[in-house]
mmCIF file of C-alpha atoms in Angstrom:
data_model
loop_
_atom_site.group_PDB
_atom_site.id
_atom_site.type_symbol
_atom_site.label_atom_id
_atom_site.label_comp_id
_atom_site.label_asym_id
_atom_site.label_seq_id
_atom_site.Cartn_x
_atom_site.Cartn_y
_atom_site.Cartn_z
ATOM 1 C CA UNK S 25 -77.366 -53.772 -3.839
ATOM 2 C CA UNK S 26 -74.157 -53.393 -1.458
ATOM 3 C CA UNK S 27 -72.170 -55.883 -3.845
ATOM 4 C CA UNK S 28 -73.519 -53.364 -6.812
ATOM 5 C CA UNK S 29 -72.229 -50.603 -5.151
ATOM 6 C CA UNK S 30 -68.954 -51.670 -4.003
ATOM 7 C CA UNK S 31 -68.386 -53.309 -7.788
ATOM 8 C CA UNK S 32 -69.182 -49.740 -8.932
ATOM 9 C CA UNK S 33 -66.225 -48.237 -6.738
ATOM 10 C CA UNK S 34 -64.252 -50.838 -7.507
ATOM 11 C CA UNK S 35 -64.327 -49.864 -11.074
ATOM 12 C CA UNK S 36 -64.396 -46.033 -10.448
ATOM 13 C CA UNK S 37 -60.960 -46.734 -8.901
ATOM 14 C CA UNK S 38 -59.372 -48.527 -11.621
ATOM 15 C CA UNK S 39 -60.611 -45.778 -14.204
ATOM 16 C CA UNK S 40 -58.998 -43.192 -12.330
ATOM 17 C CA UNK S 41 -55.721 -45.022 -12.101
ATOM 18 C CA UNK S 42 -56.029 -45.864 -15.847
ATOM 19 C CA UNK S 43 -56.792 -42.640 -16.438
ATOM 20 C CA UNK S 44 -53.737 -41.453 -14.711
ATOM 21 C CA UNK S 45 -51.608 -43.032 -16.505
ATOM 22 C CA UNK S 46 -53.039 -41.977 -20.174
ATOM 23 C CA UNK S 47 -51.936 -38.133 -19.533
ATOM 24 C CA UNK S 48 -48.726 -36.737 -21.105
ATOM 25 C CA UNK S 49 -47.748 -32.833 -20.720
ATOM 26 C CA UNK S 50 -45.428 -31.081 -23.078
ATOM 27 C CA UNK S 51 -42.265 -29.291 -21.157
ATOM 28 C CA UNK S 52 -39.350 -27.359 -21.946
ATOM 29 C CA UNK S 53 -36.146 -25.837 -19.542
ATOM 30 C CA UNK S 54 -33.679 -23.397 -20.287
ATOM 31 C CA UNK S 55 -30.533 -22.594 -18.719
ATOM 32 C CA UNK S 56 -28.824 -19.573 -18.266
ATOM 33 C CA UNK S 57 -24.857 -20.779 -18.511
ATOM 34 C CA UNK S 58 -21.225 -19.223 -18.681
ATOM 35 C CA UNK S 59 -22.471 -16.220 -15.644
ATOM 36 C CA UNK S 60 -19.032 -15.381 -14.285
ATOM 37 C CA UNK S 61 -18.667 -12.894 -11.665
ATOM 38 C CA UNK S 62 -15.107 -11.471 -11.497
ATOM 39 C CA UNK S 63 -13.941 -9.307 -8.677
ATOM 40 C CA UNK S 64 -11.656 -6.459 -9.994
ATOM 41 C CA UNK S 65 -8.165 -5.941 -9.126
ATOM 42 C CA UNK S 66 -6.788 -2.558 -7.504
ATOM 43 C CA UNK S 67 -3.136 -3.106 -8.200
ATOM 44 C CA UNK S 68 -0.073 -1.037 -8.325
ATOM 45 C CA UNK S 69 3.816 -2.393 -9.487
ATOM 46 C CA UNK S 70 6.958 -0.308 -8.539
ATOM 47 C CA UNK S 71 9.846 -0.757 -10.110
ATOM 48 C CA UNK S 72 13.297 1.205 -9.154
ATOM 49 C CA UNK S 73 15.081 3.105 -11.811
ATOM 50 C CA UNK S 74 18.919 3.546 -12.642
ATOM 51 C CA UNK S 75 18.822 6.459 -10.856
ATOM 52 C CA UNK S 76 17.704 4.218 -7.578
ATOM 53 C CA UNK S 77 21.569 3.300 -6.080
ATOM 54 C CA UNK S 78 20.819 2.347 -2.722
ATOM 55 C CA UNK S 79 22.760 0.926 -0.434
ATOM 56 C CA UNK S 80 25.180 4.181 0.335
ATOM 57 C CA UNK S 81 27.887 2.291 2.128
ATOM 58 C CA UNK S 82 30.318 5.093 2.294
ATOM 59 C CA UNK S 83 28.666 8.178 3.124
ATOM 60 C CA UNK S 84 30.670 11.130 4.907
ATOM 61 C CA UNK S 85 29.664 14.829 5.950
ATOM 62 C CA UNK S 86 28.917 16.654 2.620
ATOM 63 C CA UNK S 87 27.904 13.716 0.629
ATOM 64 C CA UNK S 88 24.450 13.374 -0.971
ATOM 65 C CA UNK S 89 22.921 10.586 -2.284
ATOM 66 C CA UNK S 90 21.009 12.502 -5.368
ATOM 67 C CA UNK S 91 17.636 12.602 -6.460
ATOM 68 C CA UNK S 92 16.311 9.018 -6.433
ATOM 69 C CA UNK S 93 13.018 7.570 -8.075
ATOM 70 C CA UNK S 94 10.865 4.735 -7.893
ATOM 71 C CA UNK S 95 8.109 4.645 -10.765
ATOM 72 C CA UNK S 96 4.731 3.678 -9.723
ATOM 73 C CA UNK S 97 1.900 2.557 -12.394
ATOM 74 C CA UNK S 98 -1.536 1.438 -11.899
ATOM 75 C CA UNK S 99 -2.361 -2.293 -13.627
ATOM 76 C CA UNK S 100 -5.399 -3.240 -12.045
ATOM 77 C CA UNK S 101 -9.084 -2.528 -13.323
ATOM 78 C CA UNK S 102 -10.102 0.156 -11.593
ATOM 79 C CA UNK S 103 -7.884 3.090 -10.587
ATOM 80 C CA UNK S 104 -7.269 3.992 -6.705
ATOM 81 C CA UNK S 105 -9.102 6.430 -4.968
ATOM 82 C CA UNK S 106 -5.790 7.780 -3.559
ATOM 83 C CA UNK S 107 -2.291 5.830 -2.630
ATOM 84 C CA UNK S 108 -0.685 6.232 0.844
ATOM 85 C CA UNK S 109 3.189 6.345 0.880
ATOM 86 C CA UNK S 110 5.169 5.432 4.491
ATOM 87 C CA UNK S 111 9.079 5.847 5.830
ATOM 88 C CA UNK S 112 9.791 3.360 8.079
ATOM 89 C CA UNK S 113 13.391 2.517 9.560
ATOM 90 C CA UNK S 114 15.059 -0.330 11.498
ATOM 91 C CA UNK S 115 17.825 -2.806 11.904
ATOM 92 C CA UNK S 116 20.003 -0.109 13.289
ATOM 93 C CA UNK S 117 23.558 -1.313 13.823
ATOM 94 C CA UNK S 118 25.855 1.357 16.639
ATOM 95 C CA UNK S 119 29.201 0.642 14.874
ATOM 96 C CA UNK S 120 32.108 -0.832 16.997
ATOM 97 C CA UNK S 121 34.742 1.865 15.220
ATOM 98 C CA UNK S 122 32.968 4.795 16.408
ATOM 99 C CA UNK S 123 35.228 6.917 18.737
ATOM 100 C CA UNK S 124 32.788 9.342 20.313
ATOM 101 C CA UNK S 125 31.093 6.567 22.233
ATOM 102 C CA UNK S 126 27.311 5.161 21.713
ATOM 103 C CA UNK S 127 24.813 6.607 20.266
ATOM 104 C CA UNK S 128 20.862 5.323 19.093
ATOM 105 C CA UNK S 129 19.057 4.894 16.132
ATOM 106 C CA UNK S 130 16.892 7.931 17.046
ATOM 107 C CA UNK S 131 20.013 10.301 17.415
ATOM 108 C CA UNK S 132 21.629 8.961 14.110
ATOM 109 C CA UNK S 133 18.368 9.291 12.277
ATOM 110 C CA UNK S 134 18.486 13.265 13.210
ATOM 111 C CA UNK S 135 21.687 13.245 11.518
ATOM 112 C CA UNK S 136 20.606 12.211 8.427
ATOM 113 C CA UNK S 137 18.872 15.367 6.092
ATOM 114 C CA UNK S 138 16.337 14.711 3.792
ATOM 115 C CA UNK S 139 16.511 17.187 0.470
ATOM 116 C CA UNK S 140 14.065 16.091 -1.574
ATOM 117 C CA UNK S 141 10.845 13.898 -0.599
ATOM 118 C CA UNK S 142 8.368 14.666 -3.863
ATOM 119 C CA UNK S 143 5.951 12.313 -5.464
ATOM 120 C CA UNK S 144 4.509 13.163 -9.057
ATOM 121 C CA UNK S 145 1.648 12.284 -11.152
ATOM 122 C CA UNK S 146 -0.677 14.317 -12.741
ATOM 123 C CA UNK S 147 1.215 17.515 -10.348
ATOM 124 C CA UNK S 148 4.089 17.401 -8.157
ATOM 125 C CA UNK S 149 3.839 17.577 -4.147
ATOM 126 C CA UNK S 150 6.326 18.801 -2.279
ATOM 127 C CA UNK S 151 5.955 16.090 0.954
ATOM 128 C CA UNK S 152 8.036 17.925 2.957
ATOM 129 C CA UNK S 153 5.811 20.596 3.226
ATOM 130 C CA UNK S 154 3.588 18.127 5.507
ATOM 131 C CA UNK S 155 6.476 17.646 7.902
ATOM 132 C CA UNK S 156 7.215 19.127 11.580
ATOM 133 C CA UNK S 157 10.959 20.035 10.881
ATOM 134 C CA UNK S 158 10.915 20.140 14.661
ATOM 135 C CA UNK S 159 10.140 17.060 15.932
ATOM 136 C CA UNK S 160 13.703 15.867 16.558
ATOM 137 C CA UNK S 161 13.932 18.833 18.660
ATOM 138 C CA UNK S 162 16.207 21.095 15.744
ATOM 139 C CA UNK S 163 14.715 23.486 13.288
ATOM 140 C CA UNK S 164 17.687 23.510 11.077
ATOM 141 C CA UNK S 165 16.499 21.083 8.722
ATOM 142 C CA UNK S 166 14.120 18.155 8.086
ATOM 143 C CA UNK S 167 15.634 15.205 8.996
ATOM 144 C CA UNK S 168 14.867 11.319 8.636
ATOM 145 C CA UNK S 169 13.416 11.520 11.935
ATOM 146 C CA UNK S 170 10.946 14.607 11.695
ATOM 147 C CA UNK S 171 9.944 12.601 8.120
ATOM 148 C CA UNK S 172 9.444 9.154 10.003
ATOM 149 C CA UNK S 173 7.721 10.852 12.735
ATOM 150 C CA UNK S 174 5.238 12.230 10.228
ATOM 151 C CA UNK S 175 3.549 9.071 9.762
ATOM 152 C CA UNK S 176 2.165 8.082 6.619
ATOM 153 C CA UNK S 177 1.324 9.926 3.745
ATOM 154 C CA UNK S 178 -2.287 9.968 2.965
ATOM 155 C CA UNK S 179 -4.266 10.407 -0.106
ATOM 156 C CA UNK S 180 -7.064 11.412 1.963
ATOM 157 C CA UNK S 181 -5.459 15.026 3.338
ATOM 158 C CA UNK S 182 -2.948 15.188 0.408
ATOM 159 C CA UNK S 183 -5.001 15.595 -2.473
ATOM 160 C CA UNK S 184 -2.784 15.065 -4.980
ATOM 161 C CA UNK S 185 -1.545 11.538 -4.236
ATOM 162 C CA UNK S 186 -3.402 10.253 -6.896
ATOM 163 C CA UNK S 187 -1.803 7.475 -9.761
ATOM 164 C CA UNK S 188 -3.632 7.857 -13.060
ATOM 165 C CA UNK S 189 -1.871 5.564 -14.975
ATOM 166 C CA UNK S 190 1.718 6.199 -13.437
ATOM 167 C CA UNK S 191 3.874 8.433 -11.200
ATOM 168 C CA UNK S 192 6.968 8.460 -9.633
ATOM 169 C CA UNK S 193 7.994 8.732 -6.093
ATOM 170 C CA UNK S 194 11.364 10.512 -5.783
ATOM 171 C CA UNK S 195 13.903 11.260 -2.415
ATOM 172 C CA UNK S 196 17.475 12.443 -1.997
ATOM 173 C CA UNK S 197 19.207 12.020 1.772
ATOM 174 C CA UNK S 198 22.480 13.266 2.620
ATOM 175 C CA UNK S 199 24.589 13.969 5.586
ATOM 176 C CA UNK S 200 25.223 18.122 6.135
ATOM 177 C CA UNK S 201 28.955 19.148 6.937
ATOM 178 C CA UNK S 202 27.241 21.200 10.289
ATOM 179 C CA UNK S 203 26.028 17.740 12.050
ATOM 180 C CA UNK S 204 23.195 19.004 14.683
ATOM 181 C CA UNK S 205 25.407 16.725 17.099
ATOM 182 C CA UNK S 206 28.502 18.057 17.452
ATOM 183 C CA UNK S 207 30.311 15.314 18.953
ATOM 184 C CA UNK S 208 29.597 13.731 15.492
ATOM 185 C CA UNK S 209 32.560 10.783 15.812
ATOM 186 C CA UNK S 210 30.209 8.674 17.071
ATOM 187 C CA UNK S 211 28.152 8.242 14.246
ATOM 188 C CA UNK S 212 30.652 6.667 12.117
ATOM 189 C CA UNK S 213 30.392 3.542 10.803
ATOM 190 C CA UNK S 214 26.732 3.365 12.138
ATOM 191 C CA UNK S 215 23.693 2.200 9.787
ATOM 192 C CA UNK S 216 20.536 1.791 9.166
ATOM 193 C CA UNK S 217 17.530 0.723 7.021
ATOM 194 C CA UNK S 218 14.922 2.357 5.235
ATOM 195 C CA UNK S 219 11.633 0.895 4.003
ATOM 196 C CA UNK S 220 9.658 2.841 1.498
ATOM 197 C CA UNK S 221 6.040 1.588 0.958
ATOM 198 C CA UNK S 222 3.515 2.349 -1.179
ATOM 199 C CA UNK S 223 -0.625 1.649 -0.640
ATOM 200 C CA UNK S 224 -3.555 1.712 -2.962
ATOM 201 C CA UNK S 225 -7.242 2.839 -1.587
ATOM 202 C CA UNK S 226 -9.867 2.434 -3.370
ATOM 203 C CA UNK S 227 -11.965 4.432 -2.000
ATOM 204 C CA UNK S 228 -11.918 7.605 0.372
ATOM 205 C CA UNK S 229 -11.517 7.272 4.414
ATOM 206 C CA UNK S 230 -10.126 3.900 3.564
ATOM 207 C CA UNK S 231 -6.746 3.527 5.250
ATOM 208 C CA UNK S 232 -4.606 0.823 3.884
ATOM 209 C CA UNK S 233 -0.791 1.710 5.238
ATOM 210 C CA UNK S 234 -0.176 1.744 9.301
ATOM 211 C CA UNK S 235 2.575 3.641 10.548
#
């Protein structure tokens, strides 16, 4: 009976394996291909005009440099919350042919008047208007100084630093006959460099330039 029973297992066993094997299911994938995900850009280009003439190698009491402009145009994907514009200086050189002795970058930059300091796009702001003409100590006019000591510009409080499709950014400097120093010999020869840069947020309370 035991050799029955185990012959019966025996061939239980080998059914189910055969049986196994017999089955075949039907099946079918598809994929999903060519799924690209593309960051946009938030980009802006300047580009100087004819009108941009910098350097000034030359410039005496009286002389202006003129209304200059740099153009500004939005080629990215998606258009800036607000831009952020910043005047820095440096490389400062105290001229050897100077005859009213040493003076400092800080004390030549008060020397230096800024006329016009504008940027337009859909309106025109007057950034001067956002400057302490007294923080190089003299109310008589806003100089490179009281404009660097402003810090940046910033689309965030100025509303209307915007760029839909372009603006311009446009500045004139000069140097007034009635110096604020009046031992002004000592500020010949002397030089220094100006940096104008130009930010894109893209959103609000984003802060992109550092002063």
């Amino acid at each position: 009976m035991r050799k029955i029973i185990r012959s019966l297992m025996i061939i239980g066993v080998v059914l189910i394996a055969l049986g196994v094997g017999t089955f075949s299911w039907f099946s079918d994938t598809e994929t999903s291909t060519g799924n690209t995900f593309t960051a946009a850009t938030l980009d802006i280009t300047m580009a100087t005009t004819s009108s941009w003439t910098f350097p000034f190698t030359k410039m005496a009491p009286g002389d202006s440099t003129g209304p200059m402009r740099i153009d500004l145009e939005r080629v990215g994907s998606i258009a800036p919350n607000h831009i952020e514009i910043d005047i820095d200086t440096h490389s400062f050189v105290d001229s050897a042919v100077e005859s009213g002795g040493a003076d400092s970058a800080d004390e030549f930059k008060k020397q230096i008047r800024v006329d016009i300091l504008k940027y337009v796009n859909d309106g025109s702001v007057d950034l001067l208007s956002y400057v302490n003409d007294n923080a190089d100590g003299n109310s008589g006019f806003i100089s490179l100084y009281d404009v660097e000591a402003a810090g940046v510009f910033d689309g965030d409080n100025i509303s209307a630093l915007k760029l839909t499709g372009s603006g311009y950014f446009q500045v004139q400097l000069s140097l007034p006959t009635d110096l604020p120093d009046p031992n002004d010999n000592k500020y010949q020869g002397d030089s220094i460099q100006i940096d104008f840069e130009f930010g894109a947020a893209q959103v609000a309370g984003q802060d992109v330039l550092t002063d």
